[in-house]
Coordinates of C-alpha atoms and ligand atoms in Angstrom, one line a residue:
X1 CA -3.1 -11.0 27.8
X2 CA -0.1 -8.7 27.2
X3 CA -0.4 -5.2 28.7
X4 CA -1.7 -2.4 26.3
X5 CA 1.0 -0.1 25.0
X6 CA 0.4 3.6 25.4
X7 CA 2.1 5.8 22.8
X8 CA 2.5 9.6 22.5
X9 CA 3.2 11.5 19.3
X10 CA 6.9 11.4 18.2
X11 CA 7.9 14.9 17.4
X12 CA 11.5 16.3 17.1
X13 CA 12.9 13.1 18.6
X14 CA 10.7 13.3 21.7
X15 CA 7.5 11.9 22.9
X16 CA 4.9 14.6 22.9
X17 CA 1.4 14.7 24.5
X18 CA -1.4 15.8 22.2
X19 CA -2.8 19.2 23.0
X20 CA -6.3 17.7 22.5
X21 CA -5.8 15.6 25.7
X22 CA -8.0 13.0 24.0
X23 CA -7.0 9.4 23.2
X24 CA -8.0 6.6 20.9
X25 CA -8.0 3.0 22.0
X26 CA -7.2 0.0 19.7
X27 CA -8.6 -3.4 20.5
X28 CA -7.5 -6.7 19.0
X29 CA -10.0 -7.5 16.2
X30 CA -9.6 -11.3 16.9
X31 CA -10.6 -10.8 20.5
X32 CA -12.0 -7.3 21.3
X33 CA -11.7 -7.9 25.0
X34 CA -7.9 -7.2 24.6
X35 CA -6.9 -3.6 24.6
X36 CA -3.8 -3.4 22.4
X37 CA -2.9 0.3 22.3
X38 CA -3.8 3.8 23.5
X39 CA -2.6 6.7 21.3
X40 CA -3.3 10.5 21.2
X41 CA -6.3 11.7 19.2
X42 CA -4.2 14.4 17.7
X43 CA -5.4 17.7 16.2
X44 CA -4.2 20.5 13.9
X45 CA -1.9 22.0 16.6
X46 CA -0.1 18.6 16.9
X47 CA 0.2 18.3 13.1
X48 CA 1.7 21.8 13.0
X49 CA 4.2 21.0 15.7
X50 CA 5.3 17.9 13.8
X51 CA 5.6 19.9 10.5
X52 CA 7.7 22.5 12.3
X53 CA 10.0 19.8 13.6
X54 CA 10.3 18.2 10.2
X55 CA 11.0 21.7 8.6
X56 CA 13.7 22.4 11.2
X57 CA 15.4 19.1 10.6
X58 CA 15.4 19.5 6.8
X59 CA 18.5 21.6 6.1
X60 CA 20.7 19.2 8.0
X61 CA 19.2 16.1 6.5
X62 CA 19.4 17.5 3.0
X63 CA 23.1 18.4 3.5
X64 CA 23.8 14.8 4.6
X65 CA 25.3 12.9 1.6
X66 CA 22.9 10.4 0.1
X67 CA 25.3 7.4 0.7
X68 CA 25.3 8.4 4.5
X69 CA 21.5 8.6 4.5
X70 CA 21.4 5.3 2.9
X71 CA 23.6 3.7 5.5
X72 CA 21.0 4.5 8.1
X73 CA 18.4 2.8 6.0
X74 CA 20.7 -0.3 5.7
X75 CA 21.2 -0.4 9.5
X76 CA 17.5 -0.1 10.0
X77 CA 17.0 -3.1 7.7
X78 CA 19.4 -5.1 9.7
X79 CA 17.7 -4.2 13.0
X80 CA 14.3 -5.0 11.5
X81 CA 15.4 -8.5 10.6
X82 CA 16.3 -9.0 14.3
X83 CA 12.9 -7.7 15.4
X84 CA 10.8 -9.3 12.7
X85 CA 9.2 -11.9 14.9
X86 CA 8.3 -9.6 17.7
X87 CA 6.9 -6.9 15.4
X88 CA 4.9 -9.4 13.4
X89 CA 3.2 -10.7 16.5
X90 CA 2.4 -7.2 17.5
X91 CA 1.0 -6.5 14.1
X92 CA -1.3 -9.6 14.3
X93 CA -2.6 -8.4 17.6
X94 CA -3.2 -4.9 16.3
X95 CA -5.0 -5.7 13.0
X96 CA -5.6 -9.4 12.8
X97 CA -3.6 -10.7 9.8
X98 CA -2.2 -14.2 10.4
X99 CA 1.4 -14.4 11.6
X100 CA 2.7 -15.7 8.4
X101 CA 1.4 -12.6 6.6
X102 CA 2.5 -10.1 9.2
X103 CA 6.0 -11.6 9.0
X104 CA 5.7 -10.9 5.2
X105 CA 4.6 -7.4 6.0
X106 CA 7.8 -6.7 8.1
X107 CA 9.9 -8.5 5.5
X108 CA 8.5 -6.1 2.8
X109 CA 9.8 -3.2 4.9
X110 CA 13.2 -5.0 5.2
X111 CA 13.3 -5.4 1.5
X112 CA 12.3 -1.8 0.8
X113 CA 15.0 -0.5 3.2
X114 CA 17.7 -2.6 1.5
X115 CA 16.6 -1.7 -1.9
X116 CA 16.6 2.0 -1.2
X117 CA 19.9 1.7 0.7
X118 CA 21.4 0.5 -2.5
X119 CA 20.1 3.5 -4.3
X120 CA 22.1 5.8 -2.0
X121 CA 25.2 5.3 -4.1
X122 CA 23.3 5.7 -7.3
X123 CA 20.4 8.3 -7.4
X124 CA 21.7 8.7 -10.9
X125 CA 21.1 11.9 -12.9
X126 CA 22.3 12.3 -16.5
X127 CA 25.2 14.0 -18.2
X128 CA 24.7 14.9 -21.8
X129 CA 26.5 16.8 -24.5
X130 CA 25.8 20.5 -24.9
X131 CA 24.8 21.9 -28.3
X132 CA 27.5 24.5 -27.5
X133 CA 31.3 24.0 -27.2
X134 CA 33.0 24.2 -23.9
X135 CA 29.8 23.7 -21.9
X136 CA 28.5 20.7 -19.9
X137 CA 25.0 19.8 -19.0
X138 CA 23.8 17.5 -16.2
X139 CA 20.8 16.7 -14.0
X140 CA 20.5 15.7 -10.4
X141 CA 17.6 14.7 -8.1
X142 CA 16.9 17.4 -5.5
X143 CA 14.7 16.9 -2.4
X144 CA 11.6 19.0 -2.0
X145 CA 11.4 19.5 1.8
X146 CA 8.8 18.1 4.2
X147 CA 6.6 15.2 3.2
X148 CA 3.2 14.4 4.7
X149 CA 2.7 10.6 4.6
X150 CA -0.8 9.2 5.2
X151 CA -1.1 5.4 5.4
X152 CA -3.9 2.7 5.8
X153 CA -4.1 -0.2 8.2
X154 CA -3.9 -3.2 5.9
X155 CA -0.1 -3.1 5.4
X156 CA 0.8 -1.2 8.5
X157 CA 4.6 -1.5 8.2
X158 CA 5.1 -2.2 4.5
X159 CA 3.2 0.9 3.3
X160 CA 5.0 3.3 5.7
X161 CA 8.3 1.8 4.5
X162 CA 7.3 2.2 0.8
X163 CA 7.0 5.9 1.5
X164 CA 9.6 6.6 4.2
X165 CA 12.5 4.8 2.6
X166 CA 12.6 6.7 -0.7
X167 CA 11.5 9.9 1.0
X168 CA 14.4 9.9 3.4
X169 CA 16.9 8.6 0.8
X170 CA 16.1 11.6 -1.5
X171 CA 16.8 14.0 1.5
X172 CA 13.3 15.0 2.6
X173 CA 12.0 15.0 6.1
X174 CA 8.6 13.6 7.0
X175 CA 5.5 13.6 9.2
X176 CA 3.8 10.2 9.2
X177 CA 0.0 9.9 10.1
X178 CA -0.7 6.2 10.3
X179 CA -4.1 4.7 10.3
X180 CA -6.1 4.8 13.5
X181 CA -6.2 1.0 13.7
X182 CA -2.5 0.4 13.4
X183 CA -0.4 2.9 15.4
X184 CA 2.0 0.3 16.9
X185 CA 3.4 -1.1 13.6
X186 CA 4.0 2.4 12.3
X187 CA 5.8 3.4 15.4
X188 CA 7.8 0.1 15.5
X189 CA 9.1 1.0 12.1
X190 CA 10.0 4.6 13.0
X191 CA 11.6 3.4 16.3
X192 CA 13.8 1.1 14.2
X193 CA 14.9 4.0 12.0
X194 CA 15.6 6.0 15.1
X195 CA 17.7 3.2 16.6
X196 CA 19.6 3.0 13.3
X197 CA 20.7 6.6 13.8
X198 CA 18.1 8.8 12.1
X199 CA 18.6 12.3 13.6
X200 CA 15.8 13.9 15.6
X201 CA 13.0 15.6 13.6
X202 CA 13.7 13.8 10.4
X203 CA 10.7 11.6 10.9
X204 CA 7.8 12.6 13.1
X205 CA 4.6 10.7 13.9
X206 CA 1.2 12.1 14.7
X207 CA -1.5 9.6 15.7
X208 CA -5.2 10.2 15.4
X209 CA -8.1 10.5 13.0
X210 CA -7.7 11.4 9.4
X211 CA -9.8 14.5 9.3
X212 CA -8.3 15.9 12.5
X213 CA -4.6 14.9 12.3
X214 CA -4.2 14.0 8.7
X215 CA -6.0 16.8 6.8
X216 CA -3.9 19.7 8.3
X217 CA -0.7 17.9 7.0
X218 CA -2.1 18.1 3.5
X219 CA -3.2 21.8 3.5
X220 CA -0.2 23.3 5.5
X221 CA 2.2 25.2 3.3
X222 CA 5.2 23.5 4.9
X223 CA 4.4 20.0 3.3
X224 CA 5.7 20.0 -0.2
X225 CA 5.0 16.3 -0.8
X226 CA 1.8 14.5 0.0
X227 CA 1.8 10.7 -0.3
X228 CA -1.5 9.0 0.5
X229 CA -2.6 5.4 0.5
X230 CA -6.2 4.6 1.3
X231 CA -9.7 4.7 -0.1
X232 CA -10.6 6.5 -3.3
X233 CA -13.1 8.7 -1.6
X234 CA -10.5 10.1 0.8
X235 CA -7.8 10.1 -1.8
X236 CA -9.9 12.4 -4.1
X237 CA -10.3 14.9 -1.2
X238 CA -6.6 14.7 -0.3
X239 CA -5.6 15.1 -4.0
X240 CA -7.8 18.2 -4.5
X241 CA -6.4 19.9 -1.4
X242 CA -2.8 19.1 -2.3
X243 CA -3.3 20.4 -5.9
X244 CA -4.3 23.8 -4.4
X245 CA -0.8 24.1 -3.0
X246 CA 1.0 22.7 -6.1
X247 CA 2.4 19.8 -4.1
X248 CA 3.9 16.6 -5.3
X249 CA 1.1 14.2 -4.6
X250 CA 0.8 10.5 -5.1
X251 CA -2.5 8.7 -4.4
X252 CA -2.7 4.9 -4.2
X253 CA -6.3 3.9 -3.8
X254 CA -8.8 1.2 -4.2
X255 CA -9.0 -1.8 -6.5
X256 CA -11.5 -4.3 -7.9
X257 CA -9.1 -6.9 -9.2
X258 CA -10.0 -9.8 -11.4
X259 CA -8.5 -13.2 -12.2
X260 CA -9.4 -14.7 -15.6
X261 CA -9.3 -18.5 -15.9
X262 CA -9.4 -19.9 -19.4
X263 CA -10.5 -23.5 -20.2
X264 CA -6.8 -24.6 -20.9
X265 CA -5.6 -23.4 -17.5
X266 CA -4.0 -25.7 -14.9
X267 CA -7.2 -26.0 -12.7
X268 CA -5.4 -26.8 -9.4
X269 CA -2.9 -24.0 -9.8
X270 CA -5.7 -21.5 -10.6
X271 CA -7.7 -22.6 -7.6
X272 CA -4.7 -22.2 -5.4
X273 CA -4.1 -18.7 -6.7
X274 CA -7.8 -17.6 -6.4
X275 CA -8.0 -19.0 -2.9
X276 CA -5.0 -17.0 -1.8
X277 CA -5.9 -13.9 -3.8
X278 CA -9.5 -13.8 -2.5
X279 CA -9.2 -14.9 1.1
X280 CA -5.5 -14.0 2.1
X281 CA -5.6 -11.0 4.5
X282 CA -9.3 -11.7 4.8
X283 CA -9.6 -10.1 1.4
X284 CA -8.4 -6.8 2.8
X285 CA -5.7 -6.0 0.3
X286 CA -5.9 -3.3 -2.4
X287 CA -4.8 -6.1 -4.8
X288 CA -7.2 -8.7 -3.4
X289 CA -8.9 -10.9 -6.0
X290 CA -12.6 -9.9 -5.8
X291 CA -13.7 -11.2 -9.2
X292 CA -13.0 -14.5 -10.9
X293 CA -13.9 -14.6 -14.6
X294 CA -14.3 -18.2 -15.8
X295 CA -14.5 -19.5 -19.3
X296 CA -17.6 -21.7 -19.6
X297 CA -15.8 -25.0 -20.1
X298 CA -14.0 -24.8 -16.8
X299 CA -16.7 -23.0 -14.8
X300 CA -18.4 -25.8 -12.9
X301 CA -15.3 -27.8 -12.1
X302 CA -13.5 -24.6 -10.9
X303 CA -16.5 -23.6 -8.7
X304 CA -16.7 -27.0 -7.1
X305 CA -13.0 -27.1 -6.4
X306 CA -12.8 -23.5 -5.0
X307 CA -15.9 -24.0 -2.8
X308 CA -14.3 -27.2 -1.3
X309 CA -11.0 -25.5 -0.6
X310 CA -12.6 -22.3 0.8
X311 CA -14.9 -24.4 3.1
X312 CA -11.9 -25.9 4.6
X313 CA -10.2 -22.7 5.5
X314 CA -9.5 -22.3 9.3
X315 CA -10.6 -19.0 10.8
X316 CA -9.3 -17.7 14.1
X317 CA -6.8 -15.6 15.9
X318 CA -3.8 -15.1 13.6
X319 CA -1.4 -16.0 16.4
X320 CA -2.7 -19.5 16.7
X321 CA -1.0 -22.3 14.7
X322 CA -3.0 -23.5 11.7
X323 CA -5.2 -20.5 11.4
X324 CA -5.5 -19.4 7.7
X325 CA -7.9 -16.5 7.9
X326 CA -8.0 -13.8 10.6
X327 CA -10.7 -11.4 11.5
X328 CA -11.5 -8.3 9.5
X329 CA -10.1 -5.1 10.9
X330 CA -13.0 -3.4 12.8
X331 CA -16.7 -3.4 13.4
X332 CA -17.4 -0.8 10.8
X333 CA -15.6 -2.7 8.1
X334 CA -17.3 -6.0 9.1
X335 CA -20.7 -4.3 8.8
X336 CA -19.8 -2.9 5.4
X337 CA -18.8 -6.4 4.2
X338 CA -22.1 -7.9 5.5
X339 CA -24.0 -5.1 3.9
X340 CA -22.3 -5.9 0.5
X341 CA -23.3 -9.5 0.9
X342 CA -26.9 -8.5 1.4
X343 CA -26.6 -6.3 -1.7
X344 CA -25.3 -9.3 -3.7
X345 CA -28.2 -11.4 -2.6
X346 CA -30.6 -8.6 -3.4
X347 CA -29.1 -8.3 -6.9
X348 CA -29.8 -12.0 -7.6
X349 CA -26.3 -13.4 -7.3
X350 CA -26.1 -17.0 -6.0
X351 CA -24.6 -17.3 -2.5
X352 CA -22.5 -20.5 -2.7
X353 CA -20.5 -20.3 0.5
X354 CA -20.3 -18.1 3.7
X355 CA -22.3 -14.9 3.7
X356 CA -22.3 -14.4 7.5
X357 CA -20.5 -13.3 10.5
X358 CA -18.8 -16.2 12.4
X359 CA -19.2 -16.1 16.2
X360 CA -18.6 -19.7 17.2
X361 CA -15.5 -21.2 19.0
X362 CA -12.3 -19.2 18.6
X363 CA -14.2 -16.5 16.7
X364 CA -16.6 -15.7 19.6
X365 CA -15.1 -12.4 20.5
X366 CA -13.8 -11.0 17.2
X367 CA -14.9 -9.6 13.9
X368 CA -14.9 -12.7 11.7
X369 CA -16.7 -13.0 8.3
X370 CA -16.9 -16.4 6.7
X371 CA -15.1 -16.8 3.3
X372 CA -17.9 -16.0 0.9
X373 CA -18.4 -17.0 -2.7
X374 CA -21.0 -15.6 -5.1
X375 CA -21.7 -17.3 -8.4
X376 CA -23.8 -16.2 -11.3
X377 CA -22.6 -12.7 -10.9
X378 CA -23.2 -10.2 -13.7
X379 CA -20.6 -7.6 -14.7
X380 CA -22.8 -4.6 -13.8
X381 CA -23.9 -5.8 -10.3
X382 CA -22.6 -3.6 -7.5
X383 CA -20.7 -6.6 -6.0
X384 CA -18.8 -6.8 -9.3
X385 CA -18.1 -3.1 -9.5
X386 CA -17.5 -1.7 -6.0
X387 CA -14.6 -2.4 -3.7
X388 CA -15.8 -4.6 -0.8
X389 CA -12.4 -5.1 1.0
X390 CA -13.4 -8.4 2.7
X391 CA -13.4 -12.1 2.2
X392 CA -16.0 -12.0 -0.6
X393 CA -15.4 -13.2 -4.2
X394 CA -17.7 -13.0 -7.2
X395 CA -17.6 -15.6 -10.0
X396 CA -18.6 -14.4 -13.4
X397 CA -18.6 -16.3 -16.7
X398 CA -17.2 -15.5 -20.1
X399 CA -17.0 -17.0 -23.6
X400 CA -13.4 -16.4 -24.2
X401 CA -10.4 -14.2 -23.7
X402 CA -11.7 -11.1 -25.5
X403 CA -14.9 -11.2 -23.6
X404 CA -13.1 -11.8 -20.3
X405 CA -10.7 -8.8 -20.8
X406 CA -13.7 -6.5 -21.6
X407 CA -15.4 -7.6 -18.4
X408 CA -12.1 -7.3 -16.4
X409 CA -11.6 -3.8 -17.6
X410 CA -15.1 -2.6 -17.1
X411 CA -14.8 -1.3 -13.5
X412 CA -13.8 2.1 -12.1
X413 CA -10.6 0.8 -10.7
X414 CA -7.4 -0.4 -12.4
X415 CA -4.9 -1.8 -9.9
X416 CA -4.1 -5.5 -10.6
X417 CA -5.3 -8.3 -12.9
X418 CA -4.4 -11.8 -13.7
X419 CA -4.8 -14.6 -16.4
X420 CA -4.4 -18.3 -15.9
X421 CA -3.8 -20.1 -19.2
X422 CA -1.4 -22.5 -20.9
X423 CA -1.5 -20.4 -24.2
X424 CA 1.4 -18.1 -24.7
X425 CA -0.5 -16.0 -27.3
X426 CA -3.4 -15.5 -24.9
X427 CA -0.9 -14.5 -22.1
X428 CA 0.7 -11.8 -24.1
X429 CA -2.6 -10.4 -25.4
X430 CA -3.8 -10.2 -21.8
X431 CA -0.5 -8.5 -20.7
X432 CA -1.1 -5.9 -23.4
X433 CA -4.9 -5.4 -23.0
X434 CA -5.7 -5.7 -19.4
X435 CA -6.0 -2.1 -18.3
X436 CA -4.4 -2.2 -14.8
X437 CA -1.1 -1.0 -13.4
X438 CA -0.1 -4.6 -12.5
X439 CA -0.8 -7.8 -14.6
X440 CA 0.1 -11.4 -13.6
X441 CA 0.1 -14.5 -15.6
X442 CA -0.4 -17.8 -13.9
X443 CA -0.3 -16.1 -10.5
X444 CA -2.9 -14.4 -8.4
X445 CA -3.5 -10.6 -8.3
X446 CA -1.4 -10.2 -5.1
X447 CA 2.4 -10.6 -4.7
X448 CA 4.1 -7.3 -5.6
X449 CA 7.9 -7.1 -5.2
X450 CA 9.5 -3.9 -3.9
X451 CA 11.9 -3.2 -6.7
X452 CA 9.1 -2.9 -9.3
X453 CA 6.7 0.0 -9.7
X454 CA 3.4 -0.5 -7.8
X455 CA 0.2 1.4 -8.5
X456 CA -2.9 1.5 -10.7
X457 CA -4.8 3.4 -13.3
X458 CA -8.2 5.1 -13.4
X459 CA -9.7 5.5 -9.9
X460 CA -6.8 3.6 -8.3
X461 CA -4.1 6.2 -8.8
X462 CA -3.2 9.6 -10.1
X463 CA -0.3 8.5 -12.4
X464 CA 2.4 8.0 -9.9
X465 CA 3.9 4.7 -8.7
X466 CA 5.2 3.5 -5.3
X467 CA 8.2 1.1 -5.0
X468 CA 10.7 0.5 -7.8
X469 CA 12.8 3.4 -9.0
X470 CA 9.6 5.0 -10.2
X471 CA 8.8 6.1 -6.7
X472 CA 11.9 8.4 -6.7
X473 CA 9.8 10.8 -9.0
X474 CA 7.5 11.4 -6.1
X475 CA 10.2 12.3 -3.6
X476 CA 12.6 14.3 -5.7
X477 CA 12.6 17.0 -8.4
X478 CA 14.9 17.2 -11.3
X479 CA 17.5 20.0 -11.2
X480 CA 19.2 20.8 -14.5
X481 CA 22.6 22.3 -14.4
X482 CA 24.6 24.0 -17.1
X483 CA 28.3 25.0 -16.8
X484 CA 29.8 27.1 -19.5
X485 CA 33.6 27.2 -19.4
X486 CA 34.1 29.0 -22.7
X487 CA 34.7 32.4 -21.1
X488 CA 32.3 34.1 -23.4
X489 CA 28.5 34.5 -23.9
X490 CA 27.1 31.6 -25.8
X491 CA 23.4 31.6 -26.7
X492 CA 21.6 28.3 -27.0
X493 CA 19.5 28.0 -30.2
X494 CA 21.3 31.1 -31.6
X495 CA 25.1 30.7 -31.5
X496 CA 26.3 27.6 -33.4
X497 CA 29.0 26.7 -30.9
X498 CA 31.9 27.1 -33.4
Ligands
LIG1 P1 -9.0 5.4 4.4 O1 -9.1 6.2 3.2 O2 -10.2 5.4 5.3 O3 -7.8 5.9 5.4 C1 -6.5 6.0 4.9 C2 -5.7 7.0 5.7 O4 -6.3 8.3 5.4 C3 -5.9 6.8 7.2 O5 -4.6 7.1 7.8 C4 -6.9 7.9 7.6 O6 -6.8 8.3 8.9 C5 -6.6 9.0 6.7 N1 -7.6 9.9 6.4 C6 -9.0 9.7 6.5 N2 -9.6 10.9 6.1 C7 -8.7 11.8 5.9 C8 -8.7 13.2 5.5 N3 -9.9 13.8 5.3 N4 -7.6 13.8 5.3 C9 -6.4 13.2 5.5 N5 -6.3 11.9 5.8 C10 -7.4 11.2 6.0 O7 -8.6 3.9 4.0 P2 -8.4 2.6 4.9 O8 -9.7 2.1 5.3 O9 -7.4 2.9 6.0 O10 -7.7 1.6 3.9 C11 -8.4 0.8 3.0 C12 -8.3 1.4 1.6 O11 -6.9 1.6 1.2 C13 -8.9 0.5 0.5 O12 -9.7 1.3 -0.4 C14 -7.7 -0.1 -0.2 O13 -7.9 -0.5 -1.5 C15 -6.8 1.1 -0.1 N6 -5.4 0.7 -0.3 C16 -4.7 0.9 -1.4 C17 -3.4 0.5 -1.6 C18 -2.7 0.9 -2.9 O14 -1.4 0.9 -2.9 N7 -3.3 1.2 -4.0 C19 -2.8 -0.2 -0.6 C20 -3.4 -0.5 0.5 C21 -4.7 0.0 0.7

């Protein structure tokens, strides 16, 4: 077994012990006998030291031209390509996703860095005519200062990159508080930025628990931006605290995503998509497919085909060849998933497949939950309403498109949705009427690309978007500039400009 890695906090370009003296240990969820990492259990004093370092680095970074800042992001992308294989393997050991998917996670960070690097020579504002003569009007994006970035474990490099790349490009400095379960991937990303030439203090990392190391970043007056991805319960608390300080705050939270399959759909394609959407990343994606809404004519054939395919999925350590489904992230999450399975059975849903922890063979020492399918699920059952975040999918039935869209929309979340059909009219109706931030046609609910906005409505988000150019709104503020070269007082709305 590889040696565990011990990290300290990364503050002002130096490794820094936590003043708490306490540490957190991270074990491999596929084999809990393997200790993967030891990190500080940081406290408010550590968070404050990191904020101070970020504040000190801000004037210099803000004064660095955006194209120069972007060049560092570009170099980091190149370095990350070279390190992809090693970082992906570390990520699999740290949080369990299969190697193919952790490679994708690193690749997403590469894509985001390249995308934002390109923006360094754009970051466009507007020039527009003045209503007065001999006067020009223009806008530019200004940075805000220090950003507090709080991230979850399921995309442990991609999500930090979604936040850090635009944050840095716009001229802000940052403190990153990664999830307790995935310190190494976050630090590998920051190490890459550092190796690419990022000056000390521009990005700082504090490890530890949310309430102890994350919460102080949100409330401290030095953070002007708070960007949070995680559960809706924590996001609500973070949002309320950030609002008290009038901070820019984007919240990316839970999902309860549905795929609708109409009778005219390509059955095989729909089964492929649902299998990947429901059981990829062991169902631990905010965009995971947790409901499948089937038109009656296709229902039984679809169920039989999905069950057959899901039964054949190979569980195990994500580093082993041929493994398709890794463990879930930790014991608490596993118990939560098993509790939801019991809830579904109690509610009268029909357990078609799975439903239990797997402890045989390669799964003997990890947190494995069998791919689980419930049929006969009713829209108001808890398993059809609440985010489970595990390899559990609920099948519901519908009469037709209208009915299906009503069921799909009738949940507290609004992140991603999908429709499988061969009917172009149905496709465009669904694109219009599905009330989610992301809608797919003939593709599963997962598969976002970095140059498009990512986020959701209702309990999934607070109106902002990550990725795409939309994310720049989180990390910059518009400055409007007027230059009057008439040499006399001209009054807007009063003088005519003659
Ligand atoms: P979580 O809410 O438990 O933790 C997320 C982060 O917040 C962690 O770094 C944690 O330490 C920190 N945190 C916890 N309490 C805090 C507090 N009081 N103050 C400040 N920070 C605190 O979520 P998780 O279990 O790590 O991730 C799973 C959740 O994330 C799911 O609900 C999933 O849907 C969601 N998610 C959403 C998106 C999206 O873009 N919408 C993407 C990935 C994951």
